[in-house]
Short mmCIF file of C-alpha atoms in Angstrom, two decimals:
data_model
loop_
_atom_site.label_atom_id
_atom_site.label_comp_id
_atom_site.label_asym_id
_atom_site.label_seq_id
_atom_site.Cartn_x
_atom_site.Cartn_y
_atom_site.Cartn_z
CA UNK K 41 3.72 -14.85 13.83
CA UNK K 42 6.03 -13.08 16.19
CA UNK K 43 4.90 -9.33 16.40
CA UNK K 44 6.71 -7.33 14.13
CA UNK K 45 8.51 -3.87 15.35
CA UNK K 46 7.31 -2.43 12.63
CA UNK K 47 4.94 -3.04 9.24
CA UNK K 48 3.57 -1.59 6.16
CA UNK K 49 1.80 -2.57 3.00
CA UNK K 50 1.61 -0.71 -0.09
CA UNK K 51 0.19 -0.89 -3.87
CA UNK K 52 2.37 -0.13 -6.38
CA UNK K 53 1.17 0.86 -10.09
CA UNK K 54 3.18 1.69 -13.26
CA UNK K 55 1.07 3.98 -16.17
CA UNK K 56 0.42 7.02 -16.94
CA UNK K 57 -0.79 9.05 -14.56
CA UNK K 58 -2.35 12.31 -13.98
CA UNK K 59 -1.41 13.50 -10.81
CA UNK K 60 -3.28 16.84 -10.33
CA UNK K 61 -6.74 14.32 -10.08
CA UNK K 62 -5.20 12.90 -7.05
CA UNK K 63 -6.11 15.22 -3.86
CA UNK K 64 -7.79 14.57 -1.21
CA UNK K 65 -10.44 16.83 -2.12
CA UNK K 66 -11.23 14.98 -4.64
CA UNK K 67 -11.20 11.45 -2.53
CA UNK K 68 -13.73 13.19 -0.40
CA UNK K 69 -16.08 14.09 -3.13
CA UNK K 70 -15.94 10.34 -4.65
CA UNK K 71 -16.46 9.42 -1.07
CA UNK K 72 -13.51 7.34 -0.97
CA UNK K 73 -12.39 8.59 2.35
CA UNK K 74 -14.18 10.21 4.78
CA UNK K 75 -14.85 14.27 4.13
CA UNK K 76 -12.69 14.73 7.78
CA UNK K 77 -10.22 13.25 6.25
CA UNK K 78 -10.06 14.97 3.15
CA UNK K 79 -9.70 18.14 4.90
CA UNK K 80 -7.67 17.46 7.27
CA UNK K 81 -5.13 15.33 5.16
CA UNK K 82 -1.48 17.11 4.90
CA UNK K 83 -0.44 17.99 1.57
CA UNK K 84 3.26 18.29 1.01
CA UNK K 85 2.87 18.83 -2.86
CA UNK K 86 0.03 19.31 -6.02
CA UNK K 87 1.12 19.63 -9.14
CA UNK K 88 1.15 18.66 -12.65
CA UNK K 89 3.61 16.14 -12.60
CA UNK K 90 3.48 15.16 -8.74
CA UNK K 91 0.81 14.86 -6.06
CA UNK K 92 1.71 13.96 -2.62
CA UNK K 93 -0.11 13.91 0.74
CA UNK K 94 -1.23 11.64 3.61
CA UNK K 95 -4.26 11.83 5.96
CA UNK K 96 -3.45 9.84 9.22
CA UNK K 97 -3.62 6.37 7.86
CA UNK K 98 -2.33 6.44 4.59
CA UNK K 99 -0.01 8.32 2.45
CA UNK K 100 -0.78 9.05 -1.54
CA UNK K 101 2.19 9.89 -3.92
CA UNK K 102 1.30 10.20 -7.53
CA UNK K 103 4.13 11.11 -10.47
CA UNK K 104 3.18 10.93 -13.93
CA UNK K 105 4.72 7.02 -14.33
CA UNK K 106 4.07 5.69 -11.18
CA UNK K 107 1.10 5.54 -8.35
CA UNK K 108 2.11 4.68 -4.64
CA UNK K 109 -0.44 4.44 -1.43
CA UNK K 110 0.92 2.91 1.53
CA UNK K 111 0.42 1.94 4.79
CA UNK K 112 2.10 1.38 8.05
CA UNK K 113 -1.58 0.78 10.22
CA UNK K 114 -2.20 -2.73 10.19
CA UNK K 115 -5.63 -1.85 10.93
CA UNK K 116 -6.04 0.06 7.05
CA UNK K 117 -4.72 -3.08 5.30
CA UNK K 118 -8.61 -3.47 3.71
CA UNK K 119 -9.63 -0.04 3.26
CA UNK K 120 -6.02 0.24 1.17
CA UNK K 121 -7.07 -1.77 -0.94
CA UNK K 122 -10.45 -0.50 -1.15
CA UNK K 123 -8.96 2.87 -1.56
CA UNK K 124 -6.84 1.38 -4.86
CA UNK K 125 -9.82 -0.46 -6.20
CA UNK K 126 -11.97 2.52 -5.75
CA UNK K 127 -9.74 5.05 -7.79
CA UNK K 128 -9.35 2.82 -10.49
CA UNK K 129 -12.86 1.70 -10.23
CA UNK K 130 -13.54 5.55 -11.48
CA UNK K 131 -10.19 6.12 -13.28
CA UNK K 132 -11.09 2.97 -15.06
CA UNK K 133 -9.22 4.32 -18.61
CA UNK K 134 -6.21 5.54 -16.84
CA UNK K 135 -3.84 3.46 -18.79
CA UNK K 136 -2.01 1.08 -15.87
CA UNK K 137 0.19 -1.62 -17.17
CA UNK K 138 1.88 -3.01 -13.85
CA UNK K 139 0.33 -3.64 -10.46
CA UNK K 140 2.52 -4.18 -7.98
CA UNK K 141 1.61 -5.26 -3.71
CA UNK K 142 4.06 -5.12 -1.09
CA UNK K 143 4.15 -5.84 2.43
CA UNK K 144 7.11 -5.18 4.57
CA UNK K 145 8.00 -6.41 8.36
CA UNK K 146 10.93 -5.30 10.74
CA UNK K 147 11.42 -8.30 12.81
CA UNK K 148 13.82 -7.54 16.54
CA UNK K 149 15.50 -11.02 16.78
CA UNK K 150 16.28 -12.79 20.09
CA UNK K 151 19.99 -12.19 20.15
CA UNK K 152 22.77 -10.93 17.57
CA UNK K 153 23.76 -14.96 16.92
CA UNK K 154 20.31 -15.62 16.00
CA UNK K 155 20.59 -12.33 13.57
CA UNK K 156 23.93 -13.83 12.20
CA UNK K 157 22.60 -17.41 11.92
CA UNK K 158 19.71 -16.12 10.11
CA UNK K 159 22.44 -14.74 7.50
CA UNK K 160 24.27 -17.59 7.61
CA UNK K 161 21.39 -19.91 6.78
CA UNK K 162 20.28 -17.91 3.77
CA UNK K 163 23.36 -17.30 2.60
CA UNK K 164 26.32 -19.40 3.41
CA UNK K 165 29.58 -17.66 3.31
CA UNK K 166 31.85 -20.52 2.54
CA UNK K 167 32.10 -19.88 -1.24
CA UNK K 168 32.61 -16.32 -0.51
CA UNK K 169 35.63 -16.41 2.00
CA UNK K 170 37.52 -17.48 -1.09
CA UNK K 171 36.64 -14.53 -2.79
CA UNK K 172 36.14 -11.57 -0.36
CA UNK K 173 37.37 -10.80 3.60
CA UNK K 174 34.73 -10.83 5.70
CA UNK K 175 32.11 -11.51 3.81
CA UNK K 176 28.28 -10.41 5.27
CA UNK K 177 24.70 -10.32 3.62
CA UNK K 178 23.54 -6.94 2.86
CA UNK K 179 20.34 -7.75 0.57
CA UNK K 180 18.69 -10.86 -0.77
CA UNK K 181 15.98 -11.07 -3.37
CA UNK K 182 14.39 -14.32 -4.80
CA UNK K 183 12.22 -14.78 -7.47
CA UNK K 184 9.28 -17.21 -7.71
CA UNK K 185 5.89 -18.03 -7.93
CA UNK K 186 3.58 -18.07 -4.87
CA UNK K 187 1.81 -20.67 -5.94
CA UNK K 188 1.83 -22.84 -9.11
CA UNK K 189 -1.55 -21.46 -10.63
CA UNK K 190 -0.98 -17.90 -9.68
CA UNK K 191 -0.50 -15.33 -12.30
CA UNK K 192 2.01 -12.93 -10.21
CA UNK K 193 5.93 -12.43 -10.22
CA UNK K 194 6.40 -12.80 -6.36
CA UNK K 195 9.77 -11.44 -4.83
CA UNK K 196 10.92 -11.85 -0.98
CA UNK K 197 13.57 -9.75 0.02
CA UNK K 198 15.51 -9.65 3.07
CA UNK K 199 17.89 -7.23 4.85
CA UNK K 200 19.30 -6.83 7.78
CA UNK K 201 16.63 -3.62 9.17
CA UNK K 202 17.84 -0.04 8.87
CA UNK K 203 15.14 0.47 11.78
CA UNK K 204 16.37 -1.95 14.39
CA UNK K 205 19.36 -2.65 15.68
CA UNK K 206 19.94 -6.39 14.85
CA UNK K 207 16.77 -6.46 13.24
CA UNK K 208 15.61 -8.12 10.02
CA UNK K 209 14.03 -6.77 7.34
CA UNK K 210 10.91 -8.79 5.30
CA UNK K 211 9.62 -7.13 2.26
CA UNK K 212 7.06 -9.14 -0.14
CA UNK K 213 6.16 -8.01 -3.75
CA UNK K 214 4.18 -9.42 -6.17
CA UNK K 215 3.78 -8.22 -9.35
CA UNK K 216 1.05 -8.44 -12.16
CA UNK K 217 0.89 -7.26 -15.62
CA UNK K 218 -1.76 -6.12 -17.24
CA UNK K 219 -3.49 -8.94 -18.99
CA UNK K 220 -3.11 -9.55 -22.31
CA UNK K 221 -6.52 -11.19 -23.01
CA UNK K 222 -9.77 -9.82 -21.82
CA UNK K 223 -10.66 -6.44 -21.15
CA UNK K 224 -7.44 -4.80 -20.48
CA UNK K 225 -8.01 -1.17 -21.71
CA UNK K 226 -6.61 1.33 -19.38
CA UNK K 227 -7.11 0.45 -15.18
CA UNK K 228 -10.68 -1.54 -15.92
CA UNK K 229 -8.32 -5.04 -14.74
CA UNK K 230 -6.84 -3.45 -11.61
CA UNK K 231 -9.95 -3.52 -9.31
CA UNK K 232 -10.69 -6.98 -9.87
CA UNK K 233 -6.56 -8.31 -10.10
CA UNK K 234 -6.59 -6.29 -6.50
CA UNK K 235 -10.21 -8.03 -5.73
CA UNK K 236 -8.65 -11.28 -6.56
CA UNK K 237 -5.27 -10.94 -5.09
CA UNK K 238 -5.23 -8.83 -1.87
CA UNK K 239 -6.16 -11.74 0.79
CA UNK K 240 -4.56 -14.20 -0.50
CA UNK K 241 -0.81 -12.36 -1.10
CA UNK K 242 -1.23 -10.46 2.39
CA UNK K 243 -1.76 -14.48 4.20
CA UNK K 244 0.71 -15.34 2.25
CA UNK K 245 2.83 -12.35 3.11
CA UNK K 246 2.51 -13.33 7.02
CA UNK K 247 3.30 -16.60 6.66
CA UNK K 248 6.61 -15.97 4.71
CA UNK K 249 7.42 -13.43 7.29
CA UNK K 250 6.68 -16.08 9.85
CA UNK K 251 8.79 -18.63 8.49
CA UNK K 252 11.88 -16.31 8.17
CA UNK K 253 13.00 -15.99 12.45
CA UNK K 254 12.92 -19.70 13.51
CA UNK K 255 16.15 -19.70 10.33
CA UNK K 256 18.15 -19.11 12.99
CA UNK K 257 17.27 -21.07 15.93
CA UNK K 258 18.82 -24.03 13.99
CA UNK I 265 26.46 -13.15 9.47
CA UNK I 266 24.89 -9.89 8.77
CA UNK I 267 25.93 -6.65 8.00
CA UNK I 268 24.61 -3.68 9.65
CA UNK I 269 23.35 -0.76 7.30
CA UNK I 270 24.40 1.83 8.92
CA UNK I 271 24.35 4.27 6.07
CA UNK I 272 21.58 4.63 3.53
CA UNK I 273 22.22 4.00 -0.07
CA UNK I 274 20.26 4.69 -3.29
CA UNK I 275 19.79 2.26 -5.34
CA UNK I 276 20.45 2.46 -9.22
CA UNK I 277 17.18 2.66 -10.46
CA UNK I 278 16.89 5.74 -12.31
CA UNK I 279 13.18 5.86 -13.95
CA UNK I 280 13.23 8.58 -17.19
CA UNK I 281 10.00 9.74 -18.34
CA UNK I 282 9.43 10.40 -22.07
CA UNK I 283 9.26 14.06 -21.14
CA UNK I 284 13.07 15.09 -20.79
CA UNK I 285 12.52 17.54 -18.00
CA UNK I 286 11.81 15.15 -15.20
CA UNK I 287 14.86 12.71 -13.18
CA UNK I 288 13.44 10.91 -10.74
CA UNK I 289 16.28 8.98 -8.26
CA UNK I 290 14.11 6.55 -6.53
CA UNK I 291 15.54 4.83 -3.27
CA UNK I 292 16.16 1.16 -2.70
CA UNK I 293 12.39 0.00 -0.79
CA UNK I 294 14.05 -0.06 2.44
CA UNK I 295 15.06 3.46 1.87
CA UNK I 296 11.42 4.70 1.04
CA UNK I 297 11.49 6.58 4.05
CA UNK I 298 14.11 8.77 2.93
CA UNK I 299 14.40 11.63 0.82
CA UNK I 300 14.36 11.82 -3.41
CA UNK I 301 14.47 14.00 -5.67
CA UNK I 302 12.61 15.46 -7.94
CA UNK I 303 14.23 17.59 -11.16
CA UNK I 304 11.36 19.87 -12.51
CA UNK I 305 11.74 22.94 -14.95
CA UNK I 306 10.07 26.16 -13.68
CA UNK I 307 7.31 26.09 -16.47
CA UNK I 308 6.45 23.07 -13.68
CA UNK I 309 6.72 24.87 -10.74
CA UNK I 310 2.98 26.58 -10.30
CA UNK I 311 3.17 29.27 -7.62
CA UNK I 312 0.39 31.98 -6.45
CA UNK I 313 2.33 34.52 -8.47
CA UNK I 314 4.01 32.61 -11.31
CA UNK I 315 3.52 33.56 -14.77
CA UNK I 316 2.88 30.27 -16.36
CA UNK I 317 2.72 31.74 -19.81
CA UNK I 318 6.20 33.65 -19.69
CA UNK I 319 7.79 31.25 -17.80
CA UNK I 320 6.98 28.65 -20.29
CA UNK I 321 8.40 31.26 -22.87
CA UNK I 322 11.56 30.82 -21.45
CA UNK I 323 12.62 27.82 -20.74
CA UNK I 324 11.95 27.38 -24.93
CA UNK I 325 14.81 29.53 -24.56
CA UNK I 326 17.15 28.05 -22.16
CA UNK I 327 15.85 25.07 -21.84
CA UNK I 328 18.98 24.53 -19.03
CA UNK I 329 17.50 26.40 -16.04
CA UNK I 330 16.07 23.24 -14.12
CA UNK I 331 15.10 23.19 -10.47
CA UNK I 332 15.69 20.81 -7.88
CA UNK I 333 12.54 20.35 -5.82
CA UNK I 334 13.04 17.95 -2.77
CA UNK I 335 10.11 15.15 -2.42
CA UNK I 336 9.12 13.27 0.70
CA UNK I 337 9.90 9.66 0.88
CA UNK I 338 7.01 7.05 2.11
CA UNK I 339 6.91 8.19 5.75
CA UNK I 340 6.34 6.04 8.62
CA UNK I 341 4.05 6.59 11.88
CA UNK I 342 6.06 7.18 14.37
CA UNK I 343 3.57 5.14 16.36
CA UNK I 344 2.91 2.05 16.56
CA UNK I 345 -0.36 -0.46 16.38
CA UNK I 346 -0.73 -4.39 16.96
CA UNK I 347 -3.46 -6.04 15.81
CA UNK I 348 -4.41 -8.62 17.92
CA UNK I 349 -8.04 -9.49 16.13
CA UNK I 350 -9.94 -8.64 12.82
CA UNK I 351 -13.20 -9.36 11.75
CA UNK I 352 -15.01 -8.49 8.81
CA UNK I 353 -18.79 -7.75 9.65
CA UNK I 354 -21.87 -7.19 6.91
CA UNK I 355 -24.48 -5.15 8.64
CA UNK I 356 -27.78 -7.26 9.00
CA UNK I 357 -29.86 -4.69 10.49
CA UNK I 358 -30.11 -1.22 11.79
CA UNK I 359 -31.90 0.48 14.43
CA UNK I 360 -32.37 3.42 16.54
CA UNK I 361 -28.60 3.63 18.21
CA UNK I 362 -27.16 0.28 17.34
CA UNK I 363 -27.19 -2.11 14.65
CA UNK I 364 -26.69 -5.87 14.52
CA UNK I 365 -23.75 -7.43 11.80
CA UNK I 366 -23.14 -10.75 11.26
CA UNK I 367 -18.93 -10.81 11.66
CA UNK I 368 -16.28 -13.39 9.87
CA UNK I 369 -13.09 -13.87 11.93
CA UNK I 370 -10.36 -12.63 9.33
CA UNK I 371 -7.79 -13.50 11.98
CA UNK I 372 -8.50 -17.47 12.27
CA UNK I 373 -10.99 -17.77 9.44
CA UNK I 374 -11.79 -21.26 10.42
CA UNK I 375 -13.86 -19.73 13.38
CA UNK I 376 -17.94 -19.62 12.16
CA UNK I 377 -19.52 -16.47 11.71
CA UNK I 378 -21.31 -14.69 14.68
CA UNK I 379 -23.62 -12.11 14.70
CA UNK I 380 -22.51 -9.39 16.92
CA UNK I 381 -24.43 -6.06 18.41
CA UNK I 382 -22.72 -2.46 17.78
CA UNK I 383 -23.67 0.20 19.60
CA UNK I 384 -23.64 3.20 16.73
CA UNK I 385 -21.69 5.55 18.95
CA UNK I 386 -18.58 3.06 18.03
CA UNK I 387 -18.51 4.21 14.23
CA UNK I 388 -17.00 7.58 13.21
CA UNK I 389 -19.09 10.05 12.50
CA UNK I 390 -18.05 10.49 9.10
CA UNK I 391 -18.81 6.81 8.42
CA UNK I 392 -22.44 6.42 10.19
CA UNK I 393 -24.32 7.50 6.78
CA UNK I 394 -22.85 4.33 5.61
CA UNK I 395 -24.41 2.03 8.31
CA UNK I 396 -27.11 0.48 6.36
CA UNK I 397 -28.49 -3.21 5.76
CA UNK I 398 -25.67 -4.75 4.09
CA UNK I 399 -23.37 -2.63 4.64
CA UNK I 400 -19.02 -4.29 4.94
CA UNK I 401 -16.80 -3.02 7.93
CA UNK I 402 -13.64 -3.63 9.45
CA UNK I 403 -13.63 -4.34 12.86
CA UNK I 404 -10.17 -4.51 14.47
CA UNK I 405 -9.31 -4.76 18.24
CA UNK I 406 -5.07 -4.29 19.08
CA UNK I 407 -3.18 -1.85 20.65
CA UNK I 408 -1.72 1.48 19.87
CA UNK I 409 1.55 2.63 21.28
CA UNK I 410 1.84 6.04 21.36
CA UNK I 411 5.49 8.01 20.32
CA UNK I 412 5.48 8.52 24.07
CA UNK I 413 5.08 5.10 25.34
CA UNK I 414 2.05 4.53 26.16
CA UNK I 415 -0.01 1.44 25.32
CA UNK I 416 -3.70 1.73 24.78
CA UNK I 417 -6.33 -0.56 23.96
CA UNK I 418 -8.00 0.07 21.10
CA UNK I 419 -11.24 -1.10 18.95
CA UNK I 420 -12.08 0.26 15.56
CA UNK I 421 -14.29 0.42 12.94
CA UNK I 422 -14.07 1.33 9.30
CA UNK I 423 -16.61 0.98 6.86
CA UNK I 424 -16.04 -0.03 3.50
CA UNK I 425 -16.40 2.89 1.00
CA UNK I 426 -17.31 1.83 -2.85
CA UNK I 427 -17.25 4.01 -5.64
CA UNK I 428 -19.87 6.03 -6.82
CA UNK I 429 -20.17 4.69 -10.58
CA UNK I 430 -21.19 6.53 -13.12
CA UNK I 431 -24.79 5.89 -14.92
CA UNK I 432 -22.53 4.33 -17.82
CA UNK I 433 -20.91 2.03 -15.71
CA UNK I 434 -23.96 0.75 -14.20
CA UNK I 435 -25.66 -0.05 -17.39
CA UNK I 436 -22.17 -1.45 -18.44
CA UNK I 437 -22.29 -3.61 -15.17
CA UNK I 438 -26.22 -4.78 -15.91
CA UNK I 439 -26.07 -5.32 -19.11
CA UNK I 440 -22.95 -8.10 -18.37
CA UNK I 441 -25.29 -9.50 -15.56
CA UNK I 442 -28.32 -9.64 -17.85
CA UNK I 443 -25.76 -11.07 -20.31
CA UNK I 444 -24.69 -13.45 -17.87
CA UNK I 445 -28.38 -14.65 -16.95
CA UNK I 446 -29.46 -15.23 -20.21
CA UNK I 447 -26.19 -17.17 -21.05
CA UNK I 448 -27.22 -19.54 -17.47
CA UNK I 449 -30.83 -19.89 -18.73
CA UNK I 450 -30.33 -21.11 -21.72
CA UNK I 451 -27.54 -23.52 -20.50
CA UNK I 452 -30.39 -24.77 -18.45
#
């Protein structure tokens, strides 16, 4: 895969949330991250309804509906998830009902007719010249399945990069719900649906990515 | 063709909590890096000198007086590392200063396993209690451009941190394996 500019992965989750558990304080004392990195890690905000810091590989941000860590080290993909599965490993009643992964790429392209080609190819303006003056792609999202057995919503998005100039933007999501067989009480199925699907979405992640640049060399 | 964005935009998704005190804007992905907000009554807002109790007494009373607190977005590094190689190494034994791993090539997994020698100076010191027999690391070799330019090659190592479970959880966790092994035997 051409080298990216720039890249990030992050987990998602939808529940309820405390947020005041989340500090790095507490990270340290589970021994989820290391205890230099507990005190060292910046906090912008604590509270009841919001908790928000990063240490220097990852950033935490926890409201009462919705759980975010993220990544832009390449190196931290693993521990991430680790990081994920560990919380919920212990938070295992925390009621979570959506887990979602993302990975995001800023690719630099060759040359600005590669960038429009790759605009053109994934969405052809002819039908839209009829319609609208100058007519450009902004945002694309489609919908599928990464692979026939798999149990996720996936979504591929792609921009034109707000960090490079002539740049595109990759972001991958998939999305799982919490089952609706087995034991689903509270975050007991997010360790192993993170267990399960981390490798295989972040391959699959590259490989979209990957396939996205050589659009416009045709 | 594309079109530039050359100004950011929020997007429409407006999430509303059950409690009616919180608005939360969030930002189109692409945006994460920007700025939200955050609405949050000043019963919320827990300071070194607040008076939770009166406060709270108050906004029963004017239940108008919200705040505006500013949130970070998801903030990116502003440097920048490429990974050129990762491995995945389970520590097969440890002595005095180094320790041996065996290490799976996560990069081209078709590659076979090797077992590779660590000198224990390598790991962090806030990870060495964790270098034990059996023991899961990262091991990733890249390089890390610094804000000011400069490339540097780099080798890491993280070690995989588990959860401590509770003494509930482990009997939970034995009692499916025991489950488990009776369940196989009897198959048998």
């Amino acid at each position: 895969m051409q080298t990216p500019e720039a890249e990030g992965a992050s987990i998602v989750m939808i529940g309820s949330f405390n947020p005041a558990i989340f500090q790095p304080r507490w990270l340290g004392a589970q021994q989820l991250i290391r205890a230099e990195e507990a005190e060292n890690a910046k906090i912008t905000i604590i509270q009841a309804q919001v908790a928000d810091f990063s240490t220097e590989w990852f950033q935490l941000q926890v409201l009462q509906q919705r759980f975010t860590v993220f990544t832009t080290d390449p190196r931290q993909y693993g521990p991430l998830r680790d990081l994920a599965v560990g919380m919920f490993a212990i938070l295992a009643h925390t009621p979570v009902s959506l887990v979602g992964i993302n990975r995001h790429f800023h690719f630099t392209t060759p040359s600005v007719d590669v960038w429009h080609k790759i605009g053109h190819r994934l969405a052809p303006k002819e039908p839209w010249h009829e319609i609208i003056t100058g007519p450009g792609l902004r945002s694309l999202l489609m919908e599928g399945r990464r692979d026939e057995t798999s149990q996720g919503i996936l979504r591929i998005k792609i921009e034109p990069s707000l960090k490079i100039k002539h740049g595109i933007y990759v972001e991958v999501n998939e999305e799982f719900r919490a089952p609706t067989d087995g034991p689903s009480e509270g975050a007991q199925w997010v360790p192993s649906c993170l267990a399960m699907q981390w490798d295989p979405f972040m391959a699959f992640a590259e490989n979209a990515g990957r396939r996205i640049l050589p659009l416009g060399n045709v | 063709m594309l079109v530039p964005m050359s100004h950011q935009s929020y997007s429409d998704a407006i999430l509303r909590p059950e409690s009616p005190e919180a608005r939360i804007l969030f930002p189109a992905p692409q945006d994460q890096f920007e700025r939200f907000l955050f609405r949050q009554r000043p019963s919320e807002k827990v300071g070194p000198n607040t008076d939770q109790i009166t406060l709270q007494g108050q906004d029963h009373a004017n239940p108008q007086q919200d705040a505006l607190v500013r949130l970070p977005g998801l903030r990116l590094s502003p440097s920048r590392v490429i990974v050129l190689q990762r491995w995945i190494g389970r520590v097969e034994s440890v002595r005095r200063d180094r320790f041996v791993a065996v290490t799976t090539d996560a990069t081209n997994p078709g590659n076979p396993p090797e077992e590779s020698e660590f000198d224990l100076a390598e790991v962090s010191e806030g990870d060495r209690a964790l270098v034990a027999r059996g023991a899961v690391f990262y091991w990733c070799i890249g390089y890390h451009d610094s804000v000011g330019g400069q490339r540097e090659r780099t080798s890491s190592l993280r070690f995989v941190r588990s959860p401590q479970l509770s003494e509930a959880t482990l009997d939970r966790i034995l009692e499916q394996a025991d489950r488990m092994a009776t369940f196989l035997q009897e198959s048998d």
